[in-house]
CSV table of N, CA and C in Angstrom, one decimal:
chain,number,residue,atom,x,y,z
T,1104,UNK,N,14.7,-34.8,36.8
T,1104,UNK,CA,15.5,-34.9,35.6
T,1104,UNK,C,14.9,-34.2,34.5
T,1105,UNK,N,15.3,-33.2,33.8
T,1105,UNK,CA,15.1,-32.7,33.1
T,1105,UNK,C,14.7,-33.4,31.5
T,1106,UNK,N,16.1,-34.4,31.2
T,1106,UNK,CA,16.0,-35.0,29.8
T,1106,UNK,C,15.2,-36.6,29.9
T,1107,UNK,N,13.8,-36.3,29.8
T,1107,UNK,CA,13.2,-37.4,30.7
T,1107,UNK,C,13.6,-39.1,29.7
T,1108,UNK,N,13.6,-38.5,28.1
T,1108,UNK,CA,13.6,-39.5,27.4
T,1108,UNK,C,15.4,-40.2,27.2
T,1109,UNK,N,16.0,-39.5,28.0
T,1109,UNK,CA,17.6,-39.7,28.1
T,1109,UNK,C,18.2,-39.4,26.3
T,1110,UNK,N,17.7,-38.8,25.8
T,1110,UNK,CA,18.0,-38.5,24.4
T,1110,UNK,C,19.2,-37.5,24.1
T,1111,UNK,N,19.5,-36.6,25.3
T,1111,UNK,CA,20.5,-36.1,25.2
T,1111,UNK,C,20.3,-34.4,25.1
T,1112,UNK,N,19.0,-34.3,24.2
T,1112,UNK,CA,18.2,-32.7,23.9
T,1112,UNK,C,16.7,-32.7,24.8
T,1113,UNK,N,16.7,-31.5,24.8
T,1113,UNK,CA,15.3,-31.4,25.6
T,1113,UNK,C,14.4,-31.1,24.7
T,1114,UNK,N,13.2,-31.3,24.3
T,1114,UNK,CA,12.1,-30.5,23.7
T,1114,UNK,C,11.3,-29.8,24.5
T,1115,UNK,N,10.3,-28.7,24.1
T,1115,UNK,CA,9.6,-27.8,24.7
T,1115,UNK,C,9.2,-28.2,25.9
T,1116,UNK,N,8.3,-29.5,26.0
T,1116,UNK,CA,7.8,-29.8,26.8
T,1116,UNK,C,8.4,-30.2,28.0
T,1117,UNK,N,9.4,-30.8,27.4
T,1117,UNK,CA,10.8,-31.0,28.9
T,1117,UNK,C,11.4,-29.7,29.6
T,1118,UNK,N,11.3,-28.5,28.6
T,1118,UNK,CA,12.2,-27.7,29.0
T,1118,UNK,C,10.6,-26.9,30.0
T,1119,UNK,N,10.0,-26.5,29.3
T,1119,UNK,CA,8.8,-26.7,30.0
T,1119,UNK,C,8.3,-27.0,31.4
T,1120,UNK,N,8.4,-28.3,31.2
T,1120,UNK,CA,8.3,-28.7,33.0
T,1120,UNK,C,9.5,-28.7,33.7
T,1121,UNK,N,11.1,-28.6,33.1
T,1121,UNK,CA,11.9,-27.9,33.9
T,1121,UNK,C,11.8,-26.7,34.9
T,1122,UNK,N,11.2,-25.3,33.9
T,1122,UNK,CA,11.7,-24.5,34.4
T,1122,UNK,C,10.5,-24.0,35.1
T,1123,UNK,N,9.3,-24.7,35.0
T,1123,UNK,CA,7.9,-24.7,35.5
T,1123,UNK,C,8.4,-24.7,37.1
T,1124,UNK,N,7.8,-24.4,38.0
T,1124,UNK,CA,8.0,-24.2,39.7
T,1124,UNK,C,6.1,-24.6,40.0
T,1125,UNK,N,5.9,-24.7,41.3
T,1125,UNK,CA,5.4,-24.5,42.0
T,1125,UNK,C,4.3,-23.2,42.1
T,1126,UNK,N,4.8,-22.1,41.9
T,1126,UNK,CA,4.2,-21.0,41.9
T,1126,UNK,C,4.5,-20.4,40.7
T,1127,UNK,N,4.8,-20.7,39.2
T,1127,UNK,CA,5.3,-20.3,38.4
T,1127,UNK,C,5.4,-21.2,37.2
T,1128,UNK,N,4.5,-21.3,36.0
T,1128,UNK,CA,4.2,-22.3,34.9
T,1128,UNK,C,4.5,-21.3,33.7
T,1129,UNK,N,5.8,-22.0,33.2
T,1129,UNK,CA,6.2,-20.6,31.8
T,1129,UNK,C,5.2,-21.1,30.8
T,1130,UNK,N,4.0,-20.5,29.5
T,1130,UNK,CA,3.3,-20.6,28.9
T,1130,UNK,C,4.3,-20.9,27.5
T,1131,UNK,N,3.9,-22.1,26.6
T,1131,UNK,CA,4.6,-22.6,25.6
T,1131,UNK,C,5.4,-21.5,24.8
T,1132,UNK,N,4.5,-20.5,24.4
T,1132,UNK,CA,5.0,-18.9,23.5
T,1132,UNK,C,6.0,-19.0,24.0
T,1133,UNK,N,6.5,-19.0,25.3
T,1133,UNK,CA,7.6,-18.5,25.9
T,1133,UNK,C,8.8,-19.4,25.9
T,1134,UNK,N,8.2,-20.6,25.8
T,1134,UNK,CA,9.3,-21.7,26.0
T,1134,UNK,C,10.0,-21.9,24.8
T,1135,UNK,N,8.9,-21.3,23.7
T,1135,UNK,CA,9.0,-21.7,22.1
T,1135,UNK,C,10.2,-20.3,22.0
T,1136,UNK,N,10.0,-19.5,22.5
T,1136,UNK,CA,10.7,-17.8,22.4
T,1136,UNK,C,12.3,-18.7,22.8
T,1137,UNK,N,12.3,-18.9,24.1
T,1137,UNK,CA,13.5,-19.1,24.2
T,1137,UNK,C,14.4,-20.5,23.3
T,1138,UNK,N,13.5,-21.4,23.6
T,1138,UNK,CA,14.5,-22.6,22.4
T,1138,UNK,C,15.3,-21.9,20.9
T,1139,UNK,N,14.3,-21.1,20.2
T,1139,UNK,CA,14.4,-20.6,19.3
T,1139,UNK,C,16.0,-19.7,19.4
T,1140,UNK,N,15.9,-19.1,20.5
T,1140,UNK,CA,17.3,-18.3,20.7
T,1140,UNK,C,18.7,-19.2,21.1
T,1141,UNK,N,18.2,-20.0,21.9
T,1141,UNK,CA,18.9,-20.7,22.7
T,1141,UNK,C,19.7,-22.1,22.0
T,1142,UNK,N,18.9,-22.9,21.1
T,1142,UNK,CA,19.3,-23.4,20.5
T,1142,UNK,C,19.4,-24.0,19.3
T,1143,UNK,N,20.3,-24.6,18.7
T,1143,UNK,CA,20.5,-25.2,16.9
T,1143,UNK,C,19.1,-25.4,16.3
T,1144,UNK,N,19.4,-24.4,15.3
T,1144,UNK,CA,17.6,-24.6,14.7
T,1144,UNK,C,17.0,-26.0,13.9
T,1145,UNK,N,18.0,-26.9,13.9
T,1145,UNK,CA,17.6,-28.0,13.1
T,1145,UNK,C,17.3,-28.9,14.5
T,1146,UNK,N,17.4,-28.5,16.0
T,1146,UNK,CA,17.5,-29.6,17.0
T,1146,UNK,C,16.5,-29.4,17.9
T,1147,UNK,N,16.8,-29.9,19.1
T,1147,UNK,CA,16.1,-29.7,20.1
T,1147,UNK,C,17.3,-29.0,21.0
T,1148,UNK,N,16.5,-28.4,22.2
T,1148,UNK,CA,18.2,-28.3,23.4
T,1148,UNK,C,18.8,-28.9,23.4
T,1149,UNK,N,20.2,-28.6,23.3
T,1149,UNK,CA,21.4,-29.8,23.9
T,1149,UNK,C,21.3,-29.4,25.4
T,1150,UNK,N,21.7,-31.1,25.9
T,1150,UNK,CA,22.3,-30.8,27.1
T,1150,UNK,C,23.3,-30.8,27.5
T,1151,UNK,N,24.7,-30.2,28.2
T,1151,UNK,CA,24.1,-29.3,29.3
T,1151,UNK,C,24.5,-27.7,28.4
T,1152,UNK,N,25.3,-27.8,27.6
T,1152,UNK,CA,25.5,-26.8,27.1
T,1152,UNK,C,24.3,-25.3,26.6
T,1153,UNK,N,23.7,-25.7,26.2
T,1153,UNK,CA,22.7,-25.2,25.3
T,1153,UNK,C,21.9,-24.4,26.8
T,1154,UNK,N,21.2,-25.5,27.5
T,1154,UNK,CA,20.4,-25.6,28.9
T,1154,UNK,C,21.1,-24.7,29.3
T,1155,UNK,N,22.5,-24.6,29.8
T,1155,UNK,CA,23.1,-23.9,31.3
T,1155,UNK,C,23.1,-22.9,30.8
T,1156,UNK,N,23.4,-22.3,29.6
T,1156,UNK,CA,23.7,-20.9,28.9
T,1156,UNK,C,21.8,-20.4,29.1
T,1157,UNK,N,20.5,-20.7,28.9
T,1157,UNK,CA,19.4,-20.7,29.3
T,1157,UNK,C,19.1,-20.2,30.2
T,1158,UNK,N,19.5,-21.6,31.4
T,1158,UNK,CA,19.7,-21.1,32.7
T,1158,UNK,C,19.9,-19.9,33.2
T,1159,UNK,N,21.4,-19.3,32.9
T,1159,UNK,CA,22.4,-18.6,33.3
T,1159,UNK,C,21.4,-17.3,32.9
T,1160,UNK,N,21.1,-17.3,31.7
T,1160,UNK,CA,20.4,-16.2,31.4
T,1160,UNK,C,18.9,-15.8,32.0
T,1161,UNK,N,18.2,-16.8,32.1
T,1161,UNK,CA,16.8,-16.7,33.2
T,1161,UNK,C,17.1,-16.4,34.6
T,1162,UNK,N,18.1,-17.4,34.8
T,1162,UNK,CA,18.5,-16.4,36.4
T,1162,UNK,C,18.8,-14.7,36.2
T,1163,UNK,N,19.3,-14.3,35.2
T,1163,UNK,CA,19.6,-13.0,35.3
T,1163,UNK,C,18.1,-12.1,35.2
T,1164,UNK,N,17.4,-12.7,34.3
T,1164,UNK,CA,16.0,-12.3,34.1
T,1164,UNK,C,15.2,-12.1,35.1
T,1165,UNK,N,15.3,-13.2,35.9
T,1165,UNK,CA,14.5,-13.4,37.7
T,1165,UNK,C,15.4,-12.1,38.5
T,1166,UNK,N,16.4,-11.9,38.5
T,1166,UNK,CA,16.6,-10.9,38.8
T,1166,UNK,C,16.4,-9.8,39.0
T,1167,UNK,N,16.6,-9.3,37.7
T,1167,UNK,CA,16.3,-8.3,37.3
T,1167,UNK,C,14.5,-7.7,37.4
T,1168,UNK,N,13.8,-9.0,37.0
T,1168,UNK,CA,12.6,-8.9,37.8
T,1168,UNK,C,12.5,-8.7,39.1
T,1169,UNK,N,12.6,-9.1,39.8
T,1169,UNK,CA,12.5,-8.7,41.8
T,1169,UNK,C,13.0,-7.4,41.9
T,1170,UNK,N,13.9,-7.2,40.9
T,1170,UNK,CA,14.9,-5.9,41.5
T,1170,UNK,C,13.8,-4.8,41.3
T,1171,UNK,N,12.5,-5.1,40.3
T,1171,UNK,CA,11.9,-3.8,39.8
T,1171,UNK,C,10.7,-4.2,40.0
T,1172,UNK,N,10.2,-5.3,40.4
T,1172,UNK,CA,8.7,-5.2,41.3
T,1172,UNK,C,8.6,-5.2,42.6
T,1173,UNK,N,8.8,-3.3,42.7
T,1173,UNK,CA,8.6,-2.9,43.8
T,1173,UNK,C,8.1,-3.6,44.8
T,1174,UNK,N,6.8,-3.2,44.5
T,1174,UNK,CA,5.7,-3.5,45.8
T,1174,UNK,C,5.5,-5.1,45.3
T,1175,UNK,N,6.7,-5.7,45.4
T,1175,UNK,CA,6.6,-7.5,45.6
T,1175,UNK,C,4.8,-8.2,45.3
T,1176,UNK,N,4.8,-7.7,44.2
T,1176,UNK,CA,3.1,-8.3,43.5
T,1176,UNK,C,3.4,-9.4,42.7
T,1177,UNK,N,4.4,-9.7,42.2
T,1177,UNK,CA,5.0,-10.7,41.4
T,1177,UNK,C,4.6,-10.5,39.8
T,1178,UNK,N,4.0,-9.1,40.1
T,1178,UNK,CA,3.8,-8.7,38.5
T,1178,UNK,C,4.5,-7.0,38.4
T,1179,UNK,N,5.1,-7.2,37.2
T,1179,UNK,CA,5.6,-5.7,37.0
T,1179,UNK,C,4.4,-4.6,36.3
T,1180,UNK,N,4.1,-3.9,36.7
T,1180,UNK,CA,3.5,-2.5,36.1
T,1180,UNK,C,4.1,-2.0,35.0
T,1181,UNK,N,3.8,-0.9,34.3
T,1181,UNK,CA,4.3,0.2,33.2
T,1181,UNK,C,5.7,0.7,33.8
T,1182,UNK,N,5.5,1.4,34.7
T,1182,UNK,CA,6.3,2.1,35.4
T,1182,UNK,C,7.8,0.7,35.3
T,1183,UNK,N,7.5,-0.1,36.0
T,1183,UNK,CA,8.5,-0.7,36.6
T,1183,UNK,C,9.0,-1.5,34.9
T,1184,UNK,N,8.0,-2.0,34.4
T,1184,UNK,CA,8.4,-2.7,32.8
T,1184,UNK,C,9.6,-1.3,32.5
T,1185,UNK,N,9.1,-0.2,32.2
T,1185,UNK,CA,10.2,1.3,31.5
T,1185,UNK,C,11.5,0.9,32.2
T,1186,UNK,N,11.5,0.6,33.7
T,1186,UNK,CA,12.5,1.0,34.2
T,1186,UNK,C,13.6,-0.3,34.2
T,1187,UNK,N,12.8,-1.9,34.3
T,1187,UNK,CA,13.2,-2.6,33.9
T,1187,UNK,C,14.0,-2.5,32.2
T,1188,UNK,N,13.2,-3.0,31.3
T,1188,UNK,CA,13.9,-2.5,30.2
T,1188,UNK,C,15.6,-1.6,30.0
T,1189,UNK,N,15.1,-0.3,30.7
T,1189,UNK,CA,15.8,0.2,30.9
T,1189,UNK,C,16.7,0.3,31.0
T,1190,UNK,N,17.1,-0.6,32.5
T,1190,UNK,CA,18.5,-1.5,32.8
T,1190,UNK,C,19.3,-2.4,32.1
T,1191,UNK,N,18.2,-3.3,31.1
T,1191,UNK,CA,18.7,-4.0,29.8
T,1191,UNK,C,19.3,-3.5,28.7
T,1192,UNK,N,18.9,-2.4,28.8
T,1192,UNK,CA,19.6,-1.5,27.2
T,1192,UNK,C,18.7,-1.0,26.7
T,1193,UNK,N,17.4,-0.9,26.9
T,1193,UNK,CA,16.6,-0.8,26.1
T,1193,UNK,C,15.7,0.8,26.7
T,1194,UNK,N,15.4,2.0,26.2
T,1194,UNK,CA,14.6,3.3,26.3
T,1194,UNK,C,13.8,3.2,25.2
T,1195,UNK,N,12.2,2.6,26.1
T,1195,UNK,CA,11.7,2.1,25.0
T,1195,UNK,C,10.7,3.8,25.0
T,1196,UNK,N,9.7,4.0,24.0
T,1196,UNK,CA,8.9,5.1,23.8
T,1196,UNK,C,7.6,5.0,24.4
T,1197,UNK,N,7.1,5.8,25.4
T,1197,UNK,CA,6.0,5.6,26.2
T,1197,UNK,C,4.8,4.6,25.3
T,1198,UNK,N,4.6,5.2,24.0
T,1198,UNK,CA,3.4,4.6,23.0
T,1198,UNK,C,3.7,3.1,23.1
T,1199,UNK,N,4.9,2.9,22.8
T,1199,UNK,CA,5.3,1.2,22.8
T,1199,UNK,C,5.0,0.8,24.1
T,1200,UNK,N,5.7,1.3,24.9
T,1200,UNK,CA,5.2,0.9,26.5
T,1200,UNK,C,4.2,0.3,26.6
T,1201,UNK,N,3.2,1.3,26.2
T,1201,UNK,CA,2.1,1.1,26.5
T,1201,UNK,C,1.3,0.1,26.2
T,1202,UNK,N,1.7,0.2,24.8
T,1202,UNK,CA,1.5,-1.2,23.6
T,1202,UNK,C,1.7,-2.4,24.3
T,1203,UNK,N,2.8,-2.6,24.9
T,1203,UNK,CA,3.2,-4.2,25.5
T,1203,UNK,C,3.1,-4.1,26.2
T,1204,UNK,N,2.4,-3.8,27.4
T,1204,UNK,CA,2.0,-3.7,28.8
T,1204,UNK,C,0.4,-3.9,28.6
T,1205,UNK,N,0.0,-3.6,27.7
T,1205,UNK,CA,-1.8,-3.8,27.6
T,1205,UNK,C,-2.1,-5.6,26.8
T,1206,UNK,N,-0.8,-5.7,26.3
T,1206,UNK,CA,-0.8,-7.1,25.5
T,1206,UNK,C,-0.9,-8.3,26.9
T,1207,UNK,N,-0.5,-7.7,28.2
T,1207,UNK,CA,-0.2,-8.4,29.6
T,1207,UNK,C,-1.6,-8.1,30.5
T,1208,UNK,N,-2.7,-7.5,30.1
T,1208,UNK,CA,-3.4,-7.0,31.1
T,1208,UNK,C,-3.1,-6.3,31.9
T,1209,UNK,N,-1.8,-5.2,31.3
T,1209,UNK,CA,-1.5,-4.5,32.6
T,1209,UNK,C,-1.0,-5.4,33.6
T,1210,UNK,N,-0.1,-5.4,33.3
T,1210,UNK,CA,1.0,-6.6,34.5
T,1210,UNK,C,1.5,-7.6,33.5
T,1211,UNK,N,3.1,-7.6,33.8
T,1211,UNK,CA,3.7,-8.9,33.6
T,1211,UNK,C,4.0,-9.7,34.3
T,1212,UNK,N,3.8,-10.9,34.9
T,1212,UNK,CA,4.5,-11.7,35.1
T,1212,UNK,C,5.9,-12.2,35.2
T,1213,UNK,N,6.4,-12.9,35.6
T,1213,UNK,CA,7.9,-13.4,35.2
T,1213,UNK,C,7.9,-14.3,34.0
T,1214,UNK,N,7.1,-15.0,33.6
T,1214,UNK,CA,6.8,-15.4,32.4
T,1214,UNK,C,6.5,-14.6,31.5
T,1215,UNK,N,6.0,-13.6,31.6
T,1215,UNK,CA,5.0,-13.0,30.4
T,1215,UNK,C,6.3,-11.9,30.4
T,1216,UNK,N,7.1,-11.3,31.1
T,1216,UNK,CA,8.1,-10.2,31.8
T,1216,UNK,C,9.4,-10.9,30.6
T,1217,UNK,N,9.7,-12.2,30.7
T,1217,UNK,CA,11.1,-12.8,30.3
T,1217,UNK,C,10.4,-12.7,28.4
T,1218,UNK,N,9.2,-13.4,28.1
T,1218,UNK,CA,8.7,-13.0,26.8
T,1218,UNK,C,8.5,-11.6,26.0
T,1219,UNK,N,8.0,-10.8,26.6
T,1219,UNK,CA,8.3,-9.3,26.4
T,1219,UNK,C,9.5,-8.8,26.0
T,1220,UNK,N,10.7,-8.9,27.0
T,1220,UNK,CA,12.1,-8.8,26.5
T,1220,UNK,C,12.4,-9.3,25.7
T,1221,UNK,N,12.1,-10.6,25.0
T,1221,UNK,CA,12.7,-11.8,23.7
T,1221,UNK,C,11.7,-10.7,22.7
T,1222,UNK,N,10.9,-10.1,23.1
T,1222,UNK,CA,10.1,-9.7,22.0
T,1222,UNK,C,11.1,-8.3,21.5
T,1223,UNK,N,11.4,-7.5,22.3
T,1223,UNK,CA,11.7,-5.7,22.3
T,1223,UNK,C,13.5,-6.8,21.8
T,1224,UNK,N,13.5,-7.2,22.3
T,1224,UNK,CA,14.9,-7.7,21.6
T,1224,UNK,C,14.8,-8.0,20.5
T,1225,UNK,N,14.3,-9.0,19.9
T,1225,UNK,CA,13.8,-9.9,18.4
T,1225,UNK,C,13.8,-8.7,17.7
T,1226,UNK,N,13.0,-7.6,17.8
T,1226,UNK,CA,12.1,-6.7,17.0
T,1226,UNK,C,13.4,-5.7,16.9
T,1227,UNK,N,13.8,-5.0,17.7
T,1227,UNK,CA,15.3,-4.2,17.7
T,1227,UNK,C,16.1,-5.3,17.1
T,1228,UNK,N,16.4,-6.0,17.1
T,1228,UNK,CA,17.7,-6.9,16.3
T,1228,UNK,C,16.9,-6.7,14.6
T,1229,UNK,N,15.6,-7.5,14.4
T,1229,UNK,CA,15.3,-7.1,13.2
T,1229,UNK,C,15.6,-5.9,12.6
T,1230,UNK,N,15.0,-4.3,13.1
T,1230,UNK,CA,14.7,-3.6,13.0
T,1230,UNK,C,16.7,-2.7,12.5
T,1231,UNK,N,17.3,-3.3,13.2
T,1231,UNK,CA,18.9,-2.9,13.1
T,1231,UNK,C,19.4,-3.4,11.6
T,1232,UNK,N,19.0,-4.7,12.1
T,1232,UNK,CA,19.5,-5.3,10.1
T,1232,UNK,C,18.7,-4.5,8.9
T,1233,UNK,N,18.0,-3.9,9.6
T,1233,UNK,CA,17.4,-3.6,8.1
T,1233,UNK,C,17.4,-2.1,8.1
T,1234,UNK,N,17.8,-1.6,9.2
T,1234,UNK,CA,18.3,0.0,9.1
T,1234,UNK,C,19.3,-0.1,10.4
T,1235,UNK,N,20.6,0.1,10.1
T,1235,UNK,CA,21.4,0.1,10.6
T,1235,UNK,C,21.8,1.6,11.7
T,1236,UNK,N,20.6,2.5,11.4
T,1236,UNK,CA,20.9,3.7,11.8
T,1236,UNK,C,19.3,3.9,12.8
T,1237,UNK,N,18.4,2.7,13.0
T,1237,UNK,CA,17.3,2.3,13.6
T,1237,UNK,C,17.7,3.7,14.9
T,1238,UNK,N,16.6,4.1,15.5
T,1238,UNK,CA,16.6,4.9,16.6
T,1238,UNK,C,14.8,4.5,17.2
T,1239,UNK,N,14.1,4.1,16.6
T,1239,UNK,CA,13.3,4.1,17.7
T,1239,UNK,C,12.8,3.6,19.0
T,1240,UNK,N,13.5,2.4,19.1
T,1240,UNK,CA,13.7,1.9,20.3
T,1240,UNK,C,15.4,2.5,21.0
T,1241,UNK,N,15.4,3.2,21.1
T,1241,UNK,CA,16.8,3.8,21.4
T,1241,UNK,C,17.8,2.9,22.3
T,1242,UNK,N,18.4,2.2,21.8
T,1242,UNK,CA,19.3,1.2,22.7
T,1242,UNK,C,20.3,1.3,23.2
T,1243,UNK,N,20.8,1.4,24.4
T,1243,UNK,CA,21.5,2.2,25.0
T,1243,UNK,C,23.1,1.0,25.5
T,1244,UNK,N,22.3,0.0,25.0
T,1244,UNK,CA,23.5,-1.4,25.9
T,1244,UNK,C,22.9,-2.8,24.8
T,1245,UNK,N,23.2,-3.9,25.5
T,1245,UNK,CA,22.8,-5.2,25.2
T,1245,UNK,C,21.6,-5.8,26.2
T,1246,UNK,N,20.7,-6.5,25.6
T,1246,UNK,CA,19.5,-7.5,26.6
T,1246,UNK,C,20.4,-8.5,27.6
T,1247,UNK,N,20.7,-8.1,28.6
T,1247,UNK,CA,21.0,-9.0,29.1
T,1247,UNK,C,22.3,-10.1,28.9
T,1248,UNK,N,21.7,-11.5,28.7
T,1248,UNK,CA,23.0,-12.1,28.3
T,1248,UNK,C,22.5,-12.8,27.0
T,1249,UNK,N,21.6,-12.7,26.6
T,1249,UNK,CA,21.0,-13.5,25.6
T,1249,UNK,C,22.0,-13.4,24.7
T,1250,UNK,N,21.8,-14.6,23.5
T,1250,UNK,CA,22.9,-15.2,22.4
T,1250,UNK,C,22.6,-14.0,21.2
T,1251,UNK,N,23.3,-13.3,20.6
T,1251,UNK,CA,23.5,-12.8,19.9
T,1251,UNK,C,22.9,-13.5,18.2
């Protein structure tokens, strides 16, 4: 059970050890990245609404992850981060690449992979509001399904 205290919203820590696996422990930065998008800034997660739209969106993320680590290492490379991105909307500029792929040790994770995106997304959304004619992340589409 997800909403352990039956309260109705999840906090980090629930959402946390939800989406936590076995082989796969999302790091708070990340959990804190998504609440923040995901739900009412004065709350915690609603359930199920708030959650399933989360969901819905991390499944696409897990996806899209597998689809581009190639050689099944469970971490994405430069190469495969460009190409991922990519498919998202996003043509990011080698220098940046490189920038957020060294913040990973050289490899992302599926954790560290879904945080990266909330980041190149956050930063292009800022970056639009405040210059509406923004080109340096050249965006070609939308992140996925994330909430606007």
């Amino acid at each position: 059970m997800v909403d352990r205290d039956r309260s109705g919203f999840i906090d980090e820590y629930e959402l946390q050890q939800a989406l936590s696996s076995g082989y796969q422990r999302f790091n708070l930065r990340t959990i804190r990245l998504l609440m923040f998008l995901f739900k009412n800034p004065y709350d915690s997660l609603r359930i199920p609404m708030e959650f399933a739209a989360l969901w819905s969106c991390l499944g696409h993320w897990r996806a899209v992850f597998e689809r581009f680590d190639r050689d099944r290492s469970g971490k994405i490379d430069l190469m495969e981060l460009r190409d991922a991105l990519y498919s998202l909307g996003y043509a990011i500029p080698p220098s940046v690449l490189q920038l957020l792929i060294s913040k990973y040790d050289n490899g992302l994770n599926f954790d560290s992979f879904v945080e990266c995106g909330m980041i190149v997304k956050g930063l292009t959304e800022k970056f639009k509001e405040k210059d509406p004619g923004f080109k340096l992340l050249g965006r070609k589409g939308t992140f996925g399904v994330l909430k606007s």
